[in-house]
Amino acid sequence: MTLLTSKKIISPILFFVVSLVLKSGAHSFLNFNKETEYIVGKISSILLIISIAWILIAILKALKKRYLKRYSLDIENNLDARKLYTQFNILERIIIFIIVLISIAAILMLFDGVRKLGISLFASAGVAGIILGFAAQKVIGTILAGLQIAIAQPIRLDDVLVVEGEWGWVEEITLTFVVVRIWDKRRLILPTTYFIETPFQNWTRTNADILGTVFIYTDYNVPFDALRKEFTRLLEGHNLWDGKANVLQVTDCKENYVEIRALMSAKNSPQAWDLRVYIREKLITFIQQNYPDSFAKTRVIVNDLPKTDIDTSKI
């Protein structure tokens, strides 16, 4: 389907033609009196402005859809697609906002009273601008932050983030706010300025693959080589492991236990989570079945009490 035959383009074009016919007919073949001709002329002018704005917005949406059709967010390596979708969605909203703003201004300028009011306001634009600047600085800052996100792209659609202690995916980016879909299907809504002013974690900034860790605390007598061999066997037998990282190390030791870290890799964060859960469970089961005395424990040494010369028979 070409751009001009799209239903979303045809509707505003028909609306534009009707407004032209109505505007030209008010001055010629419709034979209205002057008062009716004035009203019909204003209405047709308003409809003409609305139809032009509608056509521009429809063309913008059709062009965006046509261009982004080559990129899919459903594929595994979708970094380029997420970049483009983020930029196009935010820039589309900015352009639509400008089109609507100009259309409203053009409609208001059709009326003499509004035009005179605009001239008087323009004369005092210095004071009005200062007052408006103070009143709308947060709104303007939020919109500029949305524009900065579109250009610099600290976040993109479908990025995996950790914000406010929550882990989730970027579901929607607008000029003023960002919607993060939390792993348990809740939605965290944050202003766009948050991602410019506040530190946060982006797990898919350059690629989706990620390292996962599992910590196990055991007694000093656990056989590390046997545990390392079992860890390798578990990874090689699981389809979520991408084959890049396979490390088991003792990362700390305390009075009563040693800390063992199992490091593994996966293609993305959801798969890494599932792999970590699986490895943690299987390593604990392995220790239970083969080395049950190797779990962390607290030792208490009790010395025999010294013998005394007290005659206990009289007590």
XYZ file of C-alpha atoms in Angstrom:
315
model
C 0.000 0.000 0.000
C 1.527 3.319 -1.105
C 1.572 6.471 0.969
C -1.200 8.250 -0.932
C -3.572 5.268 -0.984
C -3.370 4.732 2.759
C -6.741 5.129 4.495
C -5.183 7.421 7.087
C -4.065 9.789 4.288
C -7.274 9.629 2.213
C -9.538 10.783 5.075
C -7.801 14.140 5.709
C -7.430 14.734 1.959
C -11.204 14.364 1.516
C -11.703 16.687 4.484
C -9.381 19.205 2.771
C -11.329 19.031 -0.522
C -14.659 19.540 1.299
C -13.297 22.590 3.105
C -12.035 24.055 -0.212
C -15.411 23.494 -1.870
C -17.204 25.071 1.082
C -14.845 28.066 1.115
C -15.090 28.749 -2.621
C -18.837 28.101 -2.673
C -19.480 30.646 0.065
C -18.313 33.384 -2.327
C -19.876 32.080 -5.554
C -22.483 29.437 -6.246
C -24.016 28.956 -2.791
C -25.579 32.462 -2.849
C -25.377 33.151 0.889
C -26.146 36.542 2.336
C -23.242 38.533 3.764
C -23.715 37.406 7.362
C -24.035 33.717 6.443
C -21.206 34.037 3.945
C -18.950 35.449 6.714
C -19.801 32.592 9.097
C -19.393 29.909 6.423
C -16.115 31.502 5.314
C -14.716 31.393 8.861
C -15.873 27.798 9.368
C -14.366 26.708 6.044
C -11.083 28.450 6.925
C -10.991 26.640 10.262
C -11.740 23.328 8.547
C -9.035 24.050 5.977
C -6.401 24.641 8.693
C -7.491 21.508 10.569
C -7.372 19.415 7.372
C -3.864 20.650 6.512
C -2.640 19.827 10.015
C -4.368 16.443 9.791
C -2.706 15.709 6.429
C 0.731 16.646 7.765
C 0.309 14.429 10.838
C -1.000 11.526 8.746
C 1.920 11.827 6.314
C 4.345 11.952 9.231
C 2.887 8.783 10.786
C 2.788 6.983 7.427
C 6.415 7.852 6.657
C 7.525 6.708 10.117
C 5.629 3.438 9.785
C 7.005 2.839 6.295
C 10.601 3.482 7.363
C 10.458 1.442 10.589
C 8.865 -1.520 8.821
C 12.387 -2.735 8.010
C 13.271 -2.926 11.708
C 11.697 -5.320 14.199
C 11.754 -5.232 17.999
C 10.913 -8.944 18.152
C 14.293 -10.208 17.009
C 16.943 -11.153 19.561
C 19.590 -8.589 18.551
C 17.367 -5.522 18.218
C 19.712 -2.737 19.339
C 19.472 -0.771 16.053
C 15.689 -1.129 16.000
C 15.376 0.136 19.571
C 17.545 3.158 18.733
C 15.391 4.136 15.761
C 12.037 3.485 17.449
C 13.069 5.650 20.412
C 14.231 8.546 18.218
C 11.278 8.433 15.827
C 8.635 8.166 18.571
C 9.930 11.173 20.499
C 10.604 13.313 17.411
C 7.154 12.424 16.064
C 5.550 13.761 19.245
C 7.597 16.957 19.045
C 6.613 17.595 15.413
C 2.938 16.843 16.111
C 3.019 19.228 19.085
C 4.459 21.985 16.863
C 1.878 21.343 14.095
C -1.019 21.475 16.560
C 0.364 24.624 18.208
C 0.760 26.427 14.872
C -2.716 25.294 13.755
C -4.341 26.628 16.916
C -2.489 29.932 16.499
C -3.580 30.170 12.834
C -7.227 29.512 13.753
C -7.162 32.148 16.478
C -5.633 34.676 14.094
C -8.711 34.381 11.856
C -10.663 36.482 14.349
C -10.016 40.217 14.602
C -10.543 40.362 18.350
C -7.974 37.679 18.985
C -5.546 39.315 16.544
C -5.782 42.643 18.364
C -5.341 40.864 21.676
C -2.261 39.151 20.303
C -0.771 42.486 19.213
C -1.344 43.975 22.677
C 0.184 40.928 24.298
C 3.145 41.142 21.958
C 3.727 44.721 23.150
C 4.100 43.444 26.707
C 5.911 40.252 25.716
C 8.913 41.040 27.889
C 6.989 40.914 31.172
C 4.724 38.109 29.998
C 7.731 36.088 28.846
C 9.435 36.384 32.217
C 6.264 35.359 34.085
C 5.614 32.492 31.678
C 9.240 31.385 31.918
C 9.078 31.074 35.697
C 5.677 29.362 35.605
C 6.563 26.831 32.905
C 10.225 26.160 33.586
C 9.555 22.628 34.868
C 7.351 21.797 31.889
C 9.891 23.185 29.429
C 12.702 21.364 31.242
C 10.790 18.099 31.024
C 10.171 18.533 27.286
C 13.834 19.389 26.691
C 14.809 16.284 28.685
C 12.607 14.213 26.386
C 14.348 15.745 23.372
C 17.740 15.022 24.936
C 16.743 11.371 25.466
C 15.825 11.142 21.771
C 19.224 12.485 20.709
C 21.658 11.112 23.326
C 19.608 7.965 24.058
C 20.629 7.053 27.610
C 17.593 4.764 27.415
C 15.733 3.148 24.526
C 12.530 1.229 24.063
C 12.793 -2.302 25.505
C 15.974 -1.476 27.464
C 16.382 -3.381 30.738
C 16.775 -0.947 33.642
C 17.174 -0.954 37.396
C 15.536 2.222 38.713
C 14.295 3.037 42.195
C 15.324 -0.452 43.276
C 13.055 -2.029 40.621
C 14.030 -4.150 37.620
C 12.077 -3.897 34.376
C 11.849 -2.936 30.690
C 11.277 0.473 29.091
C 7.761 0.191 27.691
C 7.034 3.755 26.544
C 8.967 7.013 26.155
C 7.102 10.311 25.739
C 8.186 13.943 25.865
C 7.337 14.220 29.558
C 7.487 10.750 31.128
C 8.851 7.224 30.753
C 6.930 4.027 31.556
C 8.988 1.116 32.931
C 7.291 -2.298 32.969
C 8.409 -4.024 36.178
C 9.101 -7.778 36.070
C 5.896 -8.500 38.055
C 3.798 -6.500 35.503
C 3.569 -3.313 37.562
C 4.273 -0.003 35.804
C 6.763 2.541 37.150
C 6.165 6.009 35.665
C 9.038 8.485 35.919
C 9.540 11.988 34.474
C 12.013 12.258 31.629
C 14.178 14.547 33.775
C 14.829 11.576 36.082
C 16.965 9.880 33.425
C 19.004 13.050 32.884
C 19.593 13.965 36.537
C 19.581 10.641 38.453
C 21.984 7.678 38.162
C 20.376 4.386 37.082
C 21.433 1.008 35.700
C 20.960 0.175 32.011
C 21.702 -3.494 31.383
C 21.252 -3.307 27.601
C 22.997 -0.038 26.736
C 25.316 -1.582 24.121
C 24.190 -5.228 23.993
C 21.784 -7.562 25.740
C 24.143 -10.269 27.002
C 24.858 -10.168 30.730
C 26.753 -11.958 33.479
C 24.888 -13.658 36.294
C 26.224 -14.583 39.742
C 25.256 -17.117 42.389
C 26.727 -16.981 45.918
C 26.875 -20.095 48.109
C 28.193 -20.194 51.679
C 29.782 -23.465 52.820
C 32.090 -24.934 55.411
C 35.874 -24.931 54.930
C 35.913 -28.674 54.183
C 33.904 -28.425 50.930
C 35.845 -29.849 47.902
C 36.139 -26.892 45.524
C 37.304 -28.926 42.523
C 34.302 -31.255 42.746
C 31.965 -28.265 43.044
C 33.642 -26.568 40.081
C 33.302 -29.710 37.963
C 29.604 -30.030 38.798
C 29.046 -26.361 37.976
C 30.593 -26.840 34.518
C 28.476 -29.937 33.916
C 25.291 -28.059 34.832
C 26.095 -25.166 32.495
C 26.987 -27.371 29.537
C 23.711 -29.248 29.927
C 21.498 -26.141 29.964
C 20.302 -24.303 26.846
C 20.205 -20.870 28.545
C 23.986 -20.725 28.907
C 25.626 -18.918 25.979
C 29.035 -20.570 26.495
C 30.996 -17.381 27.286
C 31.496 -17.242 31.078
C 32.036 -20.229 33.392
C 33.887 -19.337 36.600
C 33.617 -20.687 40.136
C 35.814 -18.995 42.731
C 36.168 -18.557 46.491
C 35.634 -14.821 46.854
C 35.715 -14.465 50.650
C 36.223 -16.361 53.889
C 34.955 -15.700 57.399
C 35.332 -17.428 60.758
C 32.522 -19.895 60.116
C 32.168 -20.133 56.331
C 33.645 -19.502 52.910
C 31.907 -17.527 50.164
C 31.800 -19.227 46.753
C 30.786 -17.243 43.679
C 29.561 -18.975 40.546
C 29.770 -16.676 37.499
C 27.883 -17.484 34.299
C 26.628 -15.680 31.190
C 23.407 -15.605 29.163
C 22.026 -13.825 26.094
C 19.776 -11.454 28.071
C 18.753 -10.631 31.613
C 15.573 -12.793 31.808
C 17.549 -15.858 30.673
C 20.345 -14.974 33.096
C 17.833 -14.845 35.949
C 16.391 -18.267 35.093
C 19.891 -19.727 34.711
C 20.984 -18.350 38.098
C 17.935 -19.829 39.819
C 18.604 -23.208 38.204
C 22.318 -23.249 39.100
C 21.693 -22.168 42.691
C 19.178 -24.953 43.229
C 21.300 -27.663 41.597
C 24.502 -26.733 43.436
C 22.715 -26.830 46.777
C 21.226 -30.227 45.855
C 24.686 -31.485 44.851
C 26.143 -30.506 48.225
C 23.182 -32.034 50.078
C 23.552 -35.373 48.319
C 27.353 -35.662 48.241
C 28.800 -33.466 50.982
C 26.077 -32.834 53.574
C 28.675 -31.962 56.240
C 30.024 -29.124 54.113
C 27.298 -26.575 54.720
C 28.236 -23.587 56.849
C 28.052 -24.343 60.538
C 28.971 -22.820 63.870
C 31.405 -24.818 66.007
C 31.407 -24.694 69.800
C 34.218 -26.412 71.745
C 33.263 -27.408 75.311
C 36.165 -28.245 77.660
C 35.756 -30.755 80.570
C 35.257 -29.053 83.899
C 38.228 -29.514 86.324
C 37.792 -31.989 89.161
C 37.344 -30.558 92.699
C 37.793 -31.903 96.226
C 34.257 -31.033 97.244
C 32.393 -33.907 98.910
C 29.216 -34.101 96.853
C 27.637 -36.737 99.074
C 26.730 -34.051 101.638
C 25.017 -31.839 99.090
